[in-house]
Structure formats: C-alpha cells, structure tokens
C-alpha cells in the first residue's frame, strides 16, 4: 500500500510536481509550434528543426556526458551529506564544460556555410546555424545546473527549468514578435534568447538551493569510484582531491551512451534533411513532438526515480530498487495507454491543428506513437543501467541502436520519406528497450515491467 511505502509516496509526490510542470511546458511548446507553423509554414518549421539538430550535436559534445555524471554523483553524495564532494564535483564539471562548449560553438559558427552546403545541400541554412551556435554554451550550462538541482531533489526547480522554462519564454516572445516583425530568422533567434535567459536563472537557482554548510570533514583525499557498490568514504579535515581524470573516466562512457541516445532522436530528421525538403522535415518534426506525449509520464517519473536508483544501488538494496522501478512502470503504463489510443484514433484531426498540409503525416505519427508506447511501458531501463554502474552496456546497446537506425533510414527515407523514417525509429525503440530490459532483469533478478502483486519489504527514506 502507498501508506506503507515512503519511497512510493516520494515518487508520486515528485512525479506529480514534475508532471504538472511538464504538462504546462508541453502546452507552451505546442503554442510555440502552432504559432510557428501557422505564421511561417512547414518550411520554416523544418529549418527550425534542423537548427535544433545542430544545437543538440553541439551540446552533446560540449557537455562531455557531465549532465548524467553530475546527476549520479550529486544524488549519491548529497544523500550521504557529503557537501564538500558535491561542491567540488560541481565546480570542476563547470570548469570542464565551458571551454569545450565554447570551442564547439565557435567551430559551428564559422563552419556553418560548409555544414549547410556539403551536408544538407541547402545553403540558406547557414545563417540559422550561426544563430543557434551562439546558444550552445548557455544551453550546456543550463543542462548541467538543471541536473545538479535534480540530484539535490529540488524537483520543482528542476521541473520548471527542464520541462517548462525555455518553451514558456520562447512562446511568449514569439507571440509578441508577431505584432512587431515577421522574419524567418525570428523563431531560431527567439529560441536562442530563451536559452540565455534560462541559463542565467539556472545559476541563480543552483546557488540559492545548494547550501554549502556541511559540518562533515574529510580525512584524506578521495577519488571517485566507477562502481557504486562501495560508497564508503572516510572523513577528517582535508578537502577532497578529485582529479579531472577521475571525473572524465566516469563521464566519458555516459557521454557516449547519452549522446547516442540523443543522436537517435534526430538521426531521422537529419537524414530527411539530406534527402527531402525542409517542408517534409517540418511535418515529421511535428509528428515526433506529438508522439512524445505518450512518454510524458516516463519523463516525469524519471525526474525523481533516477536519483533514487542511485541511492538504492549505493546501499546495495537491489530489492528496493526493483520494487520502485516496478511501481513506476505500472504508473507509466496506465497513464500512457489512453494517450496512445487517442493519438492513434484521432491522428489526422490532431495534425490538422498545425495546418492542413500536416495531415499527410498521420501514418508516421501512428508508427512513432507505437514506438514511444513501447518505450514508455519498458520503464526507466536506461537510467537504471547508468545509475548502477552498467553504463558501458548501455553505451553498447545505444551504439547498436544508432547503427540500426542509420541503416534503416538510409534505406527507407529515399523511397518512403517520413513514413520510412518513422518505421526506422519505431523498430529502433523496440530493439533498444527490449535489450536493456533483459539486462536489467539479469541485474535485479526480475523484470521491470510486471503486474505481479508481490510487495517487497517496506523501505524507509
């Protein structure tokens, strides 16, 4: 029962807060998309989507996998009241990502004419890529700060930043801009400005919420362990000596697996941009945005579940970890099912909200929705692997998924356009989740997706 399981109560409370912000944030995101498509058309929507691809590639490299690493270690050491460790890890991660992301930003800015000409075969994309490149550094810092707050269990602050902040500001600015000026550069420019503003707010919230007032001292220099099975550290009066090498040894596998996961999200858009028109990209990107509603509950539950996975694993409590994972998966299933049914039945009508030309994407939307439904009901398998020290396995699965996705997209997009891209994404999502789910079963001794009524021993927070 919920009353007897404090971890489930915390999961529901945290997920409820995140869900509320996610709903509002998605609402503003759809307002932004509708304003864009209704006033600028499918072509500009496609340009905007391709610009976001460039942004994502830049930020993936720029953050060096530090977003997942900072979440994992802030959650672990904050739960042990090791504020010194949290503070030092945070500062060193910031010092690592700033020069790298700045170099990436400058590189993309000056190489944008070559990227647009030789890669996408669309010279007019160059200036859009330059605008979005300016936002890479603030966006990387925004992500690091957001995940740091998440590790502290500051769920309201994290949920606002990650789920709502940028879309909220961008939709308001885009709406206001329509009364002043209408230019094809406006949507990308507004999104870049929104990233700057939210980055500043993320720093303010981090320094406000992280109180470095721990009375805990440290006995001798420590290094990060890549395995959370042995979290015991001794204490004394010397500061932690955490080398950049130690941090990178943990973050690099997370960079690879995390970046591969993000790459999977825009491989199809990128290959569509190479072979097809910007209008096709625009229609497909709207279908992707709509299908993501199915995994709304997965995204919101992961906000609180991911740091809890790290806590359970640090304590050696596999039983408790499996229990909370199963509870969260049941919630995801029952909340995703009605959304899945609605999107499949009313796909054409929903797409027409963005313009009459968008209804041609209904088959793609149905396939994408099915793939996301499988993704949702498989549970938080990716986070479980990363929070329990099996990031190398996750990396290998993601690499195989990327290869499968690229091959399918290259084979199918030239002939089947957006429907080929959607089919490739659906197959990849199913492969990725089933293989990770099997590995999690081997680690924890049971499947995450289970309707078994067995209740494990009650946990105390």
XYZ file of C-alpha atoms in Angstrom:
461
model
C 0.000 0.000 0.000
C 1.083 3.551 -0.633
C 0.748 4.489 3.046
C 3.318 1.863 3.950
C 5.867 2.686 1.274
C 7.544 6.027 1.797
C 9.615 5.675 -1.351
C 6.488 5.265 -3.468
C 4.944 8.299 -1.776
C 8.049 10.327 -2.585
C 7.977 9.026 -6.158
C 4.327 10.009 -6.594
C 4.826 13.419 -4.998
C 7.916 14.235 -7.045
C 6.404 12.862 -10.230
C 3.206 14.821 -9.644
C 5.144 18.079 -9.393
C 7.182 17.230 -12.471
C 4.055 16.131 -14.338
C 2.332 19.449 -13.670
C 5.298 21.438 -14.990
C 5.656 19.040 -17.921
C 2.012 19.490 -18.915
C 2.258 23.276 -18.768
C 5.622 23.210 -20.548
C 4.322 20.987 -23.319
C 1.347 23.313 -23.636
C 3.643 26.263 -24.226
C 5.738 24.104 -26.547
C 2.702 23.374 -28.690
C 1.699 27.040 -28.599
C 5.165 27.889 -29.918
C 4.888 25.217 -32.637
C 1.387 26.275 -33.702
C 2.409 29.950 -33.813
C 5.414 28.956 -35.918
C 3.605 26.659 -38.350
C 0.529 28.862 -38.733
C 2.528 32.034 -39.377
C 5.679 30.738 -41.078
C 4.685 27.381 -42.607
C 6.166 23.883 -42.793
C 9.416 25.041 -44.426
C 10.415 27.355 -41.567
C 9.349 24.657 -39.110
C 11.783 22.346 -40.896
C 14.547 24.969 -40.736
C 13.892 25.383 -37.019
C 14.015 21.590 -36.509
C 17.323 21.280 -38.385
C 18.747 24.166 -36.348
C 17.847 22.275 -33.179
C 19.722 19.264 -34.569
C 22.859 21.413 -34.816
C 22.239 22.695 -31.283
C 21.869 19.167 -29.925
C 25.037 17.923 -31.623
C 26.976 20.877 -30.228
C 25.661 20.447 -26.698
C 26.197 16.678 -26.686
C 29.907 17.171 -27.318
C 30.107 20.301 -25.195
C 28.732 18.760 -22.022
C 31.047 15.703 -22.208
C 28.496 13.394 -20.573
C 28.727 15.548 -17.448
C 24.965 16.002 -17.151
C 24.393 12.330 -16.292
C 27.574 12.186 -14.204
C 26.647 15.222 -12.118
C 23.168 13.794 -11.511
C 24.594 10.470 -10.390
C 27.228 11.852 -8.027
C 25.268 14.786 -6.619
C 22.434 12.367 -5.772
C 24.815 9.852 -4.192
C 26.958 12.212 -2.130
C 24.168 14.589 -1.187
C 22.248 11.628 0.282
C 25.365 10.931 2.404
C 25.599 14.629 3.401
C 28.998 14.997 1.723
C 28.529 18.609 0.679
C 32.278 19.042 0.123
C 32.174 16.340 -2.524
C 29.100 17.803 -4.208
C 30.622 21.282 -4.308
C 33.961 20.162 -5.719
C 32.417 17.915 -8.368
C 30.084 20.706 -9.499
C 32.859 23.311 -9.795
C 35.196 21.015 -11.702
C 32.461 19.943 -14.091
C 31.636 23.591 -14.853
C 35.331 24.282 -15.495
C 35.466 21.336 -17.882
C 32.380 22.085 -19.968
C 32.822 25.841 -20.500
C 35.982 25.753 -22.693
C 34.832 22.677 -24.609
C 31.353 24.031 -25.352
C 32.812 27.433 -26.271
C 35.170 25.809 -28.776
C 32.278 23.816 -30.265
C 30.171 26.971 -30.526
C 32.902 28.902 -32.335
C 33.611 25.958 -34.624
C 29.975 25.565 -35.691
C 29.591 29.328 -36.148
C 32.421 29.521 -38.672
C 31.784 26.135 -40.299
C 28.041 26.665 -40.777
C 28.367 27.562 -44.512
C 30.142 24.255 -45.137
C 27.690 22.258 -42.991
C 24.676 23.720 -44.787
C 26.203 23.302 -48.265
C 28.031 19.968 -48.150
C 25.919 18.128 -45.577
C 22.346 19.357 -46.035
C 22.757 20.763 -49.574
C 20.788 23.841 -48.506
C 22.922 26.998 -48.461
C 20.150 29.090 -46.908
C 20.564 27.194 -43.607
C 23.955 28.781 -42.872
C 22.766 31.890 -41.016
C 20.252 29.898 -38.981
C 23.035 27.573 -37.831
C 25.168 30.569 -36.840
C 22.373 31.964 -34.696
C 21.754 28.671 -32.901
C 25.520 28.121 -32.390
C 25.579 31.189 -30.139
C 23.277 29.363 -27.733
C 25.434 26.253 -27.242
C 27.392 27.467 -24.178
C 24.374 28.763 -22.232
C 22.402 25.645 -23.103
C 25.175 23.335 -21.851
C 25.383 25.271 -18.567
C 21.600 25.233 -18.307
C 21.587 21.422 -18.578
C 24.396 20.958 -16.019
C 22.678 23.220 -13.491
C 19.307 21.564 -14.050
C 20.704 18.068 -13.477
C 22.599 19.286 -10.392
C 19.338 20.566 -8.903
C 17.733 17.250 -9.771
C 20.453 15.431 -7.863
C 19.629 17.569 -4.817
C 15.972 16.501 -5.220
C 14.943 20.083 -5.923
C 12.209 18.731 -8.143
C 10.154 21.896 -8.523
C 13.150 23.912 -9.661
C 14.371 21.166 -11.988
C 10.916 20.562 -13.437
C 10.384 24.249 -14.140
C 13.745 24.640 -15.853
C 13.810 21.409 -17.825
C 10.146 20.968 -18.665
C 8.801 24.477 -18.954
C 11.333 27.300 -18.830
C 12.571 27.617 -22.405
C 9.237 26.826 -24.075
C 7.450 29.282 -21.772
C 9.762 32.181 -22.608
C 10.035 31.266 -26.298
C 6.277 31.032 -26.876
C 5.641 34.392 -25.212
C 8.436 36.109 -27.147
C 7.302 34.559 -30.444
C 3.718 35.648 -29.830
C 4.811 39.208 -29.073
C 7.127 39.301 -32.085
C 4.199 38.714 -34.450
C 2.907 42.188 -33.569
C 6.295 43.777 -34.293
C 8.135 41.952 -37.064
C 7.741 38.805 -39.149
C 11.010 37.362 -40.391
C 12.080 33.770 -40.972
C 15.031 34.219 -38.592
C 12.774 35.176 -35.681
C 11.871 31.661 -34.351
C 15.505 30.484 -34.118
C 16.636 33.831 -32.681
C 13.923 33.763 -30.027
C 14.826 30.220 -29.019
C 18.472 31.264 -28.609
C 17.494 34.250 -26.441
C 15.312 31.969 -24.309
C 18.273 29.645 -23.681
C 20.376 32.569 -22.446
C 17.669 33.718 -20.028
C 17.055 30.232 -18.633
C 20.788 29.625 -18.225
C 21.048 32.699 -16.010
C 18.049 31.556 -13.985
C 19.547 28.065 -13.551
C 22.700 29.542 -11.968
C 20.592 31.652 -9.632
C 18.556 28.637 -8.509
C 21.626 26.418 -8.012
C 23.427 28.895 -5.762
C 20.204 29.589 -3.894
C 19.294 25.948 -3.280
C 22.728 24.425 -2.651
C 23.705 25.404 0.881
C 27.369 24.573 1.378
C 27.221 24.415 5.152
C 28.091 20.791 5.859
C 29.817 20.048 9.168
C 31.310 16.914 7.661
C 35.081 16.897 7.216
C 37.195 14.555 5.188
C 40.108 12.522 6.458
C 42.136 12.030 3.327
C 41.985 12.675 -0.398
C 39.444 10.513 -2.188
C 38.827 9.578 -5.776
C 35.564 8.792 -7.455
C 34.654 5.150 -7.773
C 33.193 3.975 -11.031
C 31.213 1.356 -9.112
C 28.602 2.475 -6.616
C 28.725 -0.854 -4.772
C 31.390 0.553 -2.445
C 30.368 4.072 -1.482
C 32.057 4.140 1.933
C 34.409 7.080 2.360
C 36.345 8.153 5.444
C 36.363 11.621 6.995
C 38.813 14.051 8.550
C 39.973 17.593 7.883
C 41.380 17.714 4.346
C 39.455 18.632 1.221
C 38.627 16.026 -1.391
C 41.143 15.726 -4.164
C 39.025 14.782 -7.147
C 41.020 14.869 -10.341
C 39.584 15.815 -13.694
C 40.777 12.412 -14.883
C 38.571 10.702 -12.285
C 35.524 12.669 -13.389
C 36.201 12.079 -17.081
C 36.652 8.340 -16.510
C 33.052 8.239 -15.292
C 31.512 10.779 -17.657
C 33.056 9.508 -20.899
C 31.014 6.279 -21.088
C 27.970 8.359 -20.137
C 28.854 10.824 -22.899
C 28.909 8.013 -25.432
C 25.697 6.302 -24.287
C 23.923 9.591 -23.602
C 24.974 11.145 -26.894
C 23.936 8.052 -28.791
C 20.524 8.322 -27.162
C 20.176 11.925 -28.266
C 21.519 11.103 -31.734
C 18.726 8.562 -32.065
C 16.299 11.415 -31.582
C 17.440 13.345 -34.618
C 19.113 10.881 -36.991
C 15.827 10.604 -38.858
C 15.398 14.388 -39.047
C 18.984 14.791 -40.242
C 18.695 12.166 -42.996
C 15.307 13.595 -44.000
C 17.024 16.976 -44.285
C 19.622 15.460 -46.605
C 17.245 13.594 -48.922
C 13.990 15.542 -48.652
C 12.673 19.114 -48.422
C 12.542 21.340 -45.350
C 8.739 21.041 -45.510
C 8.953 17.252 -45.071
C 11.247 17.803 -42.102
C 8.735 20.248 -40.648
C 5.813 17.818 -40.923
C 7.862 14.971 -39.453
C 9.140 17.078 -36.557
C 5.545 17.893 -35.585
C 4.707 14.156 -35.644
C 7.685 13.494 -33.355
C 6.582 16.217 -30.959
C 3.063 14.771 -30.781
C 4.240 11.176 -30.278
C 6.394 12.286 -27.344
C 3.208 12.916 -25.343
C 2.967 9.135 -24.877
C 6.158 9.096 -22.780
C 5.153 12.139 -20.759
C 4.729 10.060 -17.608
C 8.066 8.268 -18.207
C 9.884 11.592 -18.418
C 8.211 12.979 -15.304
C 8.748 9.846 -13.201
C 12.416 9.675 -14.261
C 12.947 13.074 -12.651
C 12.639 11.614 -9.152
C 13.263 7.925 -9.925
C 16.771 8.329 -11.407
C 18.430 9.723 -8.244
C 16.554 7.129 -6.168
C 18.008 4.335 -8.314
C 21.481 5.661 -7.458
C 20.594 5.780 -3.745
C 19.297 2.194 -3.649
C 22.318 0.887 -5.558
C 24.730 2.751 -3.278
C 23.087 0.986 -0.323
C 23.255 -2.400 -2.056
C 19.457 -2.692 -1.975
C 18.572 -4.435 -5.245
C 15.192 -5.498 -3.912
C 14.171 -1.943 -3.111
C 15.431 -0.737 -6.487
C 13.391 -3.350 -8.367
C 10.340 -2.545 -6.271
C 10.416 1.196 -7.005
C 11.174 0.505 -10.686
C 8.132 -1.770 -10.976
C 5.893 0.694 -9.196
C 6.959 3.489 -11.517
C 6.460 1.295 -14.612
C 2.878 0.479 -13.599
C 2.132 4.191 -13.290
C 3.682 4.813 -16.713
C 1.607 2.055 -18.337
C -1.774 3.222 -17.076
C -1.102 6.880 -17.859
C 0.361 6.181 -21.319
C -2.329 3.801 -22.581
C -5.180 6.340 -23.027
C -2.835 8.851 -24.694
C -1.629 6.158 -27.090
C -5.212 5.244 -28.046
C -6.253 8.883 -28.599
C -3.247 9.685 -30.797
C -3.782 6.602 -32.955
C -7.531 7.110 -33.451
C -7.502 10.883 -33.953
C -4.079 11.300 -35.611
C -5.375 13.102 -38.728
C -7.539 15.559 -36.805
C -4.760 16.405 -34.350
C -2.232 17.051 -37.126
C -4.631 19.446 -38.875
C -4.329 21.810 -35.893
C -0.873 22.727 -37.206
C -2.111 23.369 -40.742
C -3.906 21.432 -43.464
C -0.628 20.276 -45.031
C 0.427 18.453 -41.869
C -2.272 15.761 -42.053
C -0.110 13.834 -44.534
C 1.999 12.780 -41.564
C -0.713 10.651 -39.912
C 0.866 7.268 -40.787
C 4.228 8.440 -39.482
C 2.538 9.682 -36.307
C 0.894 6.286 -35.683
C 4.193 4.398 -36.056
C 6.083 6.885 -33.890
C 3.359 6.705 -31.255
C 3.554 2.898 -31.102
C 7.338 3.027 -30.732
C 7.071 5.553 -27.916
C 4.413 3.451 -26.189
C 6.823 0.504 -26.084
C 9.492 2.899 -24.836
C 7.230 4.073 -22.028
C 5.964 0.725 -20.761
C 9.509 -0.690 -20.751
C 10.221 1.618 -17.816
C 13.344 3.523 -16.828
C 15.738 0.807 -18.037
C 18.297 3.247 -19.429
C 18.529 5.224 -16.206
C 18.731 2.044 -14.130
C 21.766 0.883 -16.120
C 23.507 4.266 -15.871
C 22.758 4.772 -12.177
C 24.016 1.281 -11.264
C 27.400 1.328 -12.978
C 26.409 -0.522 -16.165
C 26.870 2.494 -18.414
C 29.222 0.545 -20.704
C 26.487 -1.963 -21.519
C 24.025 0.884 -22.122
C 26.617 2.501 -24.379
C 26.955 -0.663 -26.471
C 23.193 -1.057 -26.871
C 22.810 2.577 -27.874
C 25.628 2.214 -30.396
C 23.934 -0.809 -31.952
C 20.643 1.110 -31.995
C 22.232 4.051 -33.787
C 23.727 1.760 -36.438
C 20.375 0.032 -36.987
C 18.599 3.383 -37.176
C 21.047 4.888 -39.664
C 20.890 1.846 -41.961
C 17.083 1.742 -41.909
C 16.774 5.492 -42.501
C 19.174 5.465 -45.452
C 17.328 2.517 -46.996
C 13.779 3.730 -46.364
C 13.726 7.550 -46.484
C 14.581 7.995 -50.204
C 11.556 5.862 -51.167
C 9.103 6.253 -48.278
C 10.060 9.721 -46.954
C 8.647 10.466 -43.478
C 6.934 7.065 -43.216
C 10.274 5.337 -43.740
C 11.840 7.500 -41.035
C 9.001 6.703 -38.632
C 9.293 2.953 -39.239
C 13.051 3.093 -38.612
C 12.511 4.939 -35.330
C 9.808 2.505 -34.201
C 11.989 -0.573 -34.813
C 14.963 1.050 -33.089
C 12.953 1.991 -29.994
C 11.631 -1.560 -29.648
C 15.125 -3.094 -30.006
C 16.704 -0.643 -27.574
C 14.125 -1.104 -24.816
C 13.815 -4.890 -25.053
C 17.573 -5.496 -24.883
C 18.084 -3.080 -21.982
C 15.102 -4.591 -20.200
C 16.664 -8.051 -20.409
C 19.915 -6.754 -18.915
C 18.095 -5.034 -16.055
C 16.296 -8.326 -15.380
C 19.661 -10.093 -15.066
C 20.982 -7.396 -12.715
C 17.982 -7.065 -10.408
C 16.538 -10.571 -10.680
C 13.197 -9.568 -12.155
C 11.525 -7.698 -14.996
C 10.761 -4.020 -14.511
C 7.501 -4.430 -16.428
C 5.499 -6.716 -14.143
C 1.971 -6.753 -12.792
C 2.914 -9.126 -10.006
C 1.140 -8.305 -6.755
C 4.191 -9.261 -4.739
C 5.245 -6.417 -2.457
C 8.776 -6.256 -1.207
C 9.749 -5.185 2.280
C 8.846 -1.605 3.032
C 11.627 0.924 2.667
C 12.399 3.934 4.773
C 13.789 7.081 3.264
